[in-house]
């Protein structure tokens, strides 16, 4: 099958990484795969080189720099005249339509709401089956009281939600949608030696290490992780403790300036290989209060490397922490009045792992059992089946 996977950008982010890993796995399974990057300027070349094989062609308006330049100029003129700045989007849709026809694309799979908006009218006009992956953005819109996106979703043959939480919310709010099904994200991880990671970070072998990997935005809960860590450390548990924070942004730089005097907190900055640092963790943290949280890849990455997680009860996170095979971590409540993590619960959960080795060992074993569901091979096989069904649906009479 000739498949185009469309996404907002090619940078660090759950939806973006899943889209690239999926493209690579589908290519490995024998499909001709193309990736459309809607925001050509938002690209991490090192990340793309690491995740995408050369056989996957990346398409974007960077292929037409002159057209892009003048499109932005016309957009600016439209804004100055008080009109909607739509010219660039029109040129982008024309470019994408040309790509869909030139490369004889048989199915489009989109991974971001703004990408869905661009792809939906083109796939309808060209008669190409369209599959939308919901990474949590539409659920955020539902929380905001929005329903204006429904016409875009209705153009799809199938909607793939990354968690049962997202699927349930969409089906309840919009019962007339095409088939919605849950396909859990898969991850691709490289096995690293924990001892090597700790040597690189100058962490004693006997230290108990908490770590966090996420986008560098405030709502992921970085500051709460720091505050809870410092409270646990102040309790004097009789062993060295470390907190490793993996990510880069201006917000994280501000936290480093604020807490950099604490030498037990390690800021790695933006890195191309977060798996290397996760190898050195004992416990993964994600005290997120990001309202579009659906099924964080970071927690899956913790799980597949045998690291229990402490995370907030947000979005689809409980599906990862409380699977039928047994808990893979501990959940922390969100304060209803402020929609922020319960700091006391977060601190207590971290302390429990330091002081209750039997609990910790049980959760490590549960991680190893549960992680088999979240391989990229398993994820891609479900996508492949969904794509085949979408093609069949599109070819049915009356469609």
PDB file of N, CA, C and O in Angstrom, residues 233-283:
ATOM      1  N   UNK A 233      13.901  13.996  49.699  1.00  0.00           N
ATOM      2  CA  UNK A 233      15.314  14.055  50.089  1.00  0.00           C
ATOM      3  C   UNK A 233      15.470  14.636  51.494  1.00  0.00           C
ATOM      4  O   UNK A 233      16.302  14.173  52.290  1.00  0.00           O
ATOM      5  N   UNK A 234      14.657  15.630  51.822  1.00  0.00           N
ATOM      6  CA  UNK A 234      14.734  16.268  53.146  1.00  0.00           C
ATOM      7  C   UNK A 234      14.334  15.318  54.268  1.00  0.00           C
ATOM      8  O   UNK A 234      14.715  15.522  55.428  1.00  0.00           O
ATOM      9  N   UNK A 235      13.575  14.259  53.919  1.00  0.00           N
ATOM     10  CA  UNK A 235      13.155  13.299  54.943  1.00  0.00           C
ATOM     11  C   UNK A 235      14.304  12.437  55.434  1.00  0.00           C
ATOM     12  O   UNK A 235      14.176  11.763  56.458  1.00  0.00           O
ATOM     13  N   UNK A 236      15.435  12.437  54.726  1.00  0.00           N
ATOM     14  CA  UNK A 236      16.603  11.685  55.165  1.00  0.00           C
ATOM     15  C   UNK A 236      16.371  10.195  55.206  1.00  0.00           C
ATOM     16  O   UNK A 236      16.291   9.592  56.282  1.00  0.00           O
ATOM     17  N   UNK A 237      16.273   9.562  54.042  1.00  0.00           N
ATOM     18  CA  UNK A 237      15.933   8.142  53.968  1.00  0.00           C
ATOM     19  C   UNK A 237      17.152   7.223  54.049  1.00  0.00           C
ATOM     20  O   UNK A 237      17.031   6.007  53.911  1.00  0.00           O
ATOM     21  N   UNK A 238      18.313   7.781  54.204  1.00  0.00           N
ATOM     22  CA  UNK A 238      19.497   6.966  54.437  1.00  0.00           C
ATOM     23  C   UNK A 238      20.187   6.455  53.194  1.00  0.00           C
ATOM     24  O   UNK A 238      21.043   5.567  53.283  1.00  0.00           O
ATOM     25  N   UNK A 239      19.853   6.963  52.031  1.00  0.00           N
ATOM     26  CA  UNK A 239      20.541   6.564  50.800  1.00  0.00           C
ATOM     27  C   UNK A 239      20.569   7.766  49.865  1.00  0.00           C
ATOM     28  O   UNK A 239      19.691   8.638  49.932  1.00  0.00           O
ATOM     29  N   UNK A 240      21.561   7.841  48.999  1.00  0.00           N
ATOM     30  CA  UNK A 240      21.607   8.985  48.073  1.00  0.00           C
ATOM     31  C   UNK A 240      20.454   8.936  47.075  1.00  0.00           C
ATOM     32  O   UNK A 240      20.061   7.867  46.608  1.00  0.00           O
ATOM     33  N   UNK A 241      19.910  10.095  46.771  1.00  0.00           N
ATOM     34  CA  UNK A 241      18.809  10.228  45.818  1.00  0.00           C
ATOM     35  C   UNK A 241      19.216  11.183  44.707  1.00  0.00           C
ATOM     36  O   UNK A 241      19.957  12.140  44.934  1.00  0.00           O
ATOM     37  N   UNK A 242      18.725  10.928  43.515  1.00  0.00           N
ATOM     38  CA  UNK A 242      18.966  11.824  42.392  1.00  0.00           C
ATOM     39  C   UNK A 242      17.680  12.005  41.593  1.00  0.00           C
ATOM     40  O   UNK A 242      16.821  11.114  41.551  1.00  0.00           O
ATOM     41  N   UNK A 243      17.567  13.159  40.946  1.00  0.00           N
ATOM     42  CA  UNK A 243      16.458  13.451  40.030  1.00  0.00           C
ATOM     43  C   UNK A 243      17.065  13.863  38.693  1.00  0.00           C
ATOM     44  O   UNK A 243      17.834  14.834  38.633  1.00  0.00           O
ATOM     45  N   UNK A 244      16.732  13.133  37.626  1.00  0.00           N
ATOM     46  CA  UNK A 244      17.255  13.423  36.292  1.00  0.00           C
ATOM     47  C   UNK A 244      16.106  13.932  35.433  1.00  0.00           C
ATOM     48  O   UNK A 244      15.088  13.240  35.265  1.00  0.00           O
ATOM     49  N   UNK A 245      16.250  15.135  34.894  1.00  0.00           N
ATOM     50  CA  UNK A 245      15.211  15.785  34.092  1.00  0.00           C
ATOM     51  C   UNK A 245      15.690  15.873  32.648  1.00  0.00           C
ATOM     52  O   UNK A 245      16.654  16.582  32.345  1.00  0.00           O
ATOM     53  N   UNK A 246      14.994  15.158  31.762  1.00  0.00           N
ATOM     54  CA  UNK A 246      15.432  15.012  30.372  1.00  0.00           C
ATOM     55  C   UNK A 246      14.499  15.799  29.463  1.00  0.00           C
ATOM     56  O   UNK A 246      13.345  15.429  29.255  1.00  0.00           O
ATOM     57  N   UNK A 247      14.999  16.890  28.926  1.00  0.00           N
ATOM     58  CA  UNK A 247      14.208  17.719  28.024  1.00  0.00           C
ATOM     59  C   UNK A 247      14.844  19.085  27.897  1.00  0.00           C
ATOM     60  O   UNK A 247      15.702  19.466  28.704  1.00  0.00           O
ATOM     61  N   UNK A 248      14.413  19.817  26.899  1.00  0.00           N
ATOM     62  CA  UNK A 248      14.979  21.143  26.685  1.00  0.00           C
ATOM     63  C   UNK A 248      13.927  22.153  26.279  1.00  0.00           C
ATOM     64  O   UNK A 248      13.057  21.846  25.472  1.00  0.00           O
ATOM     65  N   UNK A 249      13.998  23.332  26.874  1.00  0.00           N
ATOM     66  CA  UNK A 249      13.106  24.434  26.518  1.00  0.00           C
ATOM     67  C   UNK A 249      13.512  25.638  27.358  1.00  0.00           C
ATOM     68  O   UNK A 249      14.275  25.518  28.328  1.00  0.00           O
ATOM     69  N   UNK A 250      12.971  26.800  27.022  1.00  0.00           N
ATOM     70  CA  UNK A 250      13.252  27.986  27.831  1.00  0.00           C
ATOM     71  C   UNK A 250      12.671  27.827  29.230  1.00  0.00           C
ATOM     72  O   UNK A 250      13.244  28.318  30.208  1.00  0.00           O
ATOM     73  N   UNK A 251      11.534  27.119  29.326  1.00  0.00           N
ATOM     74  CA  UNK A 251      10.944  26.897  30.647  1.00  0.00           C
ATOM     75  C   UNK A 251      11.873  26.047  31.518  1.00  0.00           C
ATOM     76  O   UNK A 251      12.102  26.371  32.694  1.00  0.00           O
ATOM     77  N   UNK A 252      12.432  24.992  30.958  1.00  0.00           N
ATOM     78  CA  UNK A 252      13.343  24.152  31.734  1.00  0.00           C
ATOM     79  C   UNK A 252      14.624  24.905  32.080  1.00  0.00           C
ATOM     80  O   UNK A 252      15.212  24.686  33.154  1.00  0.00           O
ATOM     81  N   UNK A 253      15.045  25.788  31.218  1.00  0.00           N
ATOM     82  CA  UNK A 253      16.215  26.612  31.542  1.00  0.00           C
ATOM     83  C   UNK A 253      15.924  27.504  32.743  1.00  0.00           C
ATOM     84  O   UNK A 253      16.794  27.722  33.599  1.00  0.00           O
ATOM     85  N   UNK A 254      14.696  28.008  32.824  1.00  0.00           N
ATOM     86  CA  UNK A 254      14.339  28.840  33.976  1.00  0.00           C
ATOM     87  C   UNK A 254      14.312  28.013  35.256  1.00  0.00           C
ATOM     88  O   UNK A 254      14.714  28.487  36.327  1.00  0.00           O
ATOM     89  N   UNK A 255      13.854  26.755  35.163  1.00  0.00           N
ATOM     90  CA  UNK A 255      13.877  25.873  36.334  1.00  0.00           C
ATOM     91  C   UNK A 255      15.314  25.549  36.739  1.00  0.00           C
ATOM     92  O   UNK A 255      15.631  25.480  37.933  1.00  0.00           O
ATOM     93  N   UNK A 256      16.167  25.371  35.760  1.00  0.00           N
ATOM     94  CA  UNK A 256      17.568  25.091  36.076  1.00  0.00           C
ATOM     95  C   UNK A 256      18.208  26.281  36.780  1.00  0.00           C
ATOM     96  O   UNK A 256      19.000  26.113  37.717  1.00  0.00           O
ATOM     97  N   UNK A 257      17.857  27.483  36.359  1.00  0.00           N
ATOM     98  CA  UNK A 257      18.379  28.676  37.035  1.00  0.00           C
ATOM     99  C   UNK A 257      17.855  28.760  38.466  1.00  0.00           C
ATOM    100  O   UNK A 257      18.569  29.190  39.376  1.00  0.00           O
ATOM    101  N   UNK A 258      16.612  28.311  38.673  1.00  0.00           N
ATOM    102  CA  UNK A 258      16.010  28.389  40.001  1.00  0.00           C
ATOM    103  C   UNK A 258      16.512  27.306  40.942  1.00  0.00           C
ATOM    104  O   UNK A 258      16.744  27.558  42.143  1.00  0.00           O
ATOM    105  N   UNK A 259      16.715  26.089  40.399  1.00  0.00           N
ATOM    106  CA  UNK A 259      17.053  24.953  41.261  1.00  0.00           C
ATOM    107  C   UNK A 259      18.446  24.386  40.985  1.00  0.00           C
ATOM    108  O   UNK A 259      18.811  23.349  41.528  1.00  0.00           O
ATOM    109  N   UNK A 260      19.217  25.064  40.175  1.00  0.00           N
ATOM    110  CA  UNK A 260      20.525  24.548  39.780  1.00  0.00           C
ATOM    111  C   UNK A 260      21.505  24.383  40.928  1.00  0.00           C
ATOM    112  O   UNK A 260      22.480  23.620  40.814  1.00  0.00           O
ATOM    113  N   UNK A 261      21.277  25.058  42.038  1.00  0.00           N
ATOM    114  CA  UNK A 261      22.181  24.926  43.185  1.00  0.00           C
ATOM    115  C   UNK A 261      22.042  23.565  43.866  1.00  0.00           C
ATOM    116  O   UNK A 261      22.919  23.158  44.641  1.00  0.00           O
ATOM    117  N   UNK A 262      20.954  22.841  43.593  1.00  0.00           N
ATOM    118  CA  UNK A 262      20.764  21.505  44.145  1.00  0.00           C
ATOM    119  C   UNK A 262      21.499  20.518  43.239  1.00  0.00           C
ATOM    120  O   UNK A 262      21.022  20.176  42.155  1.00  0.00           O
ATOM    121  N   UNK A 263      22.642  20.059  43.663  1.00  0.00           N
ATOM    122  CA  UNK A 263      23.486  19.208  42.815  1.00  0.00           C
ATOM    123  C   UNK A 263      22.928  17.795  42.656  1.00  0.00           C
ATOM    124  O   UNK A 263      23.462  17.012  41.860  1.00  0.00           O
ATOM    125  N   UNK A 264      21.888  17.462  43.383  1.00  0.00           N
ATOM    126  CA  UNK A 264      21.255  16.154  43.219  1.00  0.00           C
ATOM    127  C   UNK A 264      20.206  16.153  42.115  1.00  0.00           C
ATOM    128  O   UNK A 264      19.607  15.114  41.821  1.00  0.00           O
ATOM    129  N   UNK A 265      19.965  17.330  41.532  1.00  0.00           N
ATOM    130  CA  UNK A 265      19.040  17.446  40.397  1.00  0.00           C
ATOM    131  C   UNK A 265      19.873  17.666  39.138  1.00  0.00           C
ATOM    132  O   UNK A 265      20.683  18.595  39.065  1.00  0.00           O
ATOM    133  N   UNK A 266      19.683  16.807  38.151  1.00  0.00           N
ATOM    134  CA  UNK A 266      20.485  16.838  36.929  1.00  0.00           C
ATOM    135  C   UNK A 266      19.595  17.218  35.752  1.00  0.00           C
ATOM    136  O   UNK A 266      18.615  16.520  35.442  1.00  0.00           O
ATOM    137  N   UNK A 267      19.906  18.324  35.108  1.00  0.00           N
ATOM    138  CA  UNK A 267      19.209  18.763  33.902  1.00  0.00           C
ATOM    139  C   UNK A 267      20.051  18.344  32.699  1.00  0.00           C
ATOM    140  O   UNK A 267      21.182  18.808  32.543  1.00  0.00           O
ATOM    141  N   UNK A 268      19.507  17.485  31.843  1.00  0.00           N
ATOM    142  CA  UNK A 268      20.291  17.020  30.695  1.00  0.00           C
ATOM    143  C   UNK A 268      20.198  17.959  29.502  1.00  0.00           C
ATOM    144  O   UNK A 268      21.052  17.916  28.613  1.00  0.00           O
ATOM    145  N   UNK A 269      19.141  18.797  29.457  1.00  0.00           N
ATOM    146  CA  UNK A 269      18.872  19.565  28.255  1.00  0.00           C
ATOM    147  C   UNK A 269      18.257  18.678  27.182  1.00  0.00           C
ATOM    148  O   UNK A 269      17.956  17.503  27.421  1.00  0.00           O
ATOM    149  N   UNK A 270      18.067  19.250  25.984  1.00  0.00           N
ATOM    150  CA  UNK A 270      17.494  18.490  24.878  1.00  0.00           C
ATOM    151  C   UNK A 270      18.485  17.431  24.418  1.00  0.00           C
ATOM    152  O   UNK A 270      19.668  17.736  24.187  1.00  0.00           O
ATOM    153  N   UNK A 271      18.049  16.194  24.305  1.00  0.00           N
ATOM    154  CA  UNK A 271      18.939  15.100  23.906  1.00  0.00           C
ATOM    155  C   UNK A 271      18.280  14.293  22.789  1.00  0.00           C
ATOM    156  O   UNK A 271      17.054  14.197  22.721  1.00  0.00           O
ATOM    157  N   UNK A 272      19.087  13.692  21.897  1.00  0.00           N
ATOM    158  CA  UNK A 272      18.516  12.881  20.817  1.00  0.00           C
ATOM    159  C   UNK A 272      18.183  11.459  21.242  1.00  0.00           C
ATOM    160  O   UNK A 272      17.520  10.730  20.506  1.00  0.00           O
ATOM    161  N   UNK A 273      18.662  11.042  22.434  1.00  0.00           N
ATOM    162  CA  UNK A 273      18.502   9.646  22.859  1.00  0.00           C
ATOM    163  C   UNK A 273      18.013   9.557  24.300  1.00  0.00           C
ATOM    164  O   UNK A 273      18.747   9.126  25.196  1.00  0.00           O
ATOM    165  N   UNK A 274      16.758   9.935  24.580  1.00  0.00           N
ATOM    166  CA  UNK A 274      16.267   9.883  25.955  1.00  0.00           C
ATOM    167  C   UNK A 274      16.327   8.484  26.562  1.00  0.00           C
ATOM    168  O   UNK A 274      16.457   8.339  27.778  1.00  0.00           O
ATOM    169  N   UNK A 275      16.261   7.433  25.718  1.00  0.00           N
ATOM    170  CA  UNK A 275      16.329   6.054  26.236  1.00  0.00           C
ATOM    171  C   UNK A 275      17.614   5.834  27.050  1.00  0.00           C
ATOM    172  O   UNK A 275      17.615   5.062  28.013  1.00  0.00           O
ATOM    173  N   UNK A 276      18.707   6.476  26.620  1.00  0.00           N
ATOM    174  CA  UNK A 276      19.981   6.319  27.333  1.00  0.00           C
ATOM    175  C   UNK A 276      19.834   6.775  28.778  1.00  0.00           C
ATOM    176  O   UNK A 276      20.352   6.138  29.695  1.00  0.00           O
ATOM    177  N   UNK A 277      19.111   7.851  29.005  1.00  0.00           N
ATOM    178  CA  UNK A 277      18.963   8.402  30.350  1.00  0.00           C
ATOM    179  C   UNK A 277      17.924   7.614  31.153  1.00  0.00           C
ATOM    180  O   UNK A 277      18.091   7.403  32.356  1.00  0.00           O
ATOM    181  N   UNK A 278      16.865   7.156  30.461  1.00  0.00           N
ATOM    182  CA  UNK A 278      15.851   6.341  31.146  1.00  0.00           C
ATOM    183  C   UNK A 278      16.481   5.072  31.713  1.00  0.00           C
ATOM    184  O   UNK A 278      16.085   4.583  32.777  1.00  0.00           O
ATOM    185  N   UNK A 279      17.495   4.541  31.033  1.00  0.00           N
ATOM    186  CA  UNK A 279      18.163   3.323  31.513  1.00  0.00           C
ATOM    187  C   UNK A 279      18.711   3.497  32.921  1.00  0.00           C
ATOM    188  O   UNK A 279      18.772   2.535  33.695  1.00  0.00           O
ATOM    189  N   UNK A 280      19.087   4.715  33.270  1.00  0.00           N
ATOM    190  CA  UNK A 280      19.656   4.968  34.590  1.00  0.00           C
ATOM    191  C   UNK A 280      18.641   5.270  35.668  1.00  0.00           C
ATOM    192  O   UNK A 280      19.002   5.428  36.835  1.00  0.00           O
ATOM    193  N   UNK A 281      17.346   5.360  35.305  1.00  0.00           N
ATOM    194  CA  UNK A 281      16.296   5.635  36.292  1.00  0.00           C
ATOM    195  C   UNK A 281      15.996   4.377  37.114  1.00  0.00           C
ATOM    196  O   UNK A 281      16.175   3.249  36.654  1.00  0.00           O
ATOM    197  N   UNK A 282      15.480   4.581  38.305  1.00  0.00           N
ATOM    198  CA  UNK A 282      14.773   3.525  39.031  1.00  0.00           C
ATOM    199  C   UNK A 282      13.273   3.697  38.881  1.00  0.00           C
ATOM    200  O   UNK A 282      12.531   2.714  38.823  1.00  0.00           O
ATOM    201  N   UNK A 283      12.818   4.940  38.817  1.00  0.00           N
ATOM    202  CA  UNK A 283      11.391   5.268  38.716  1.00  0.00           C
ATOM    203  C   UNK A 283      11.219   6.412  37.723  1.00  0.00           C
ATOM    204  O   UNK A 283      11.987   7.375  37.732  1.00  0.00           O
TER     205      UNK A 283
END
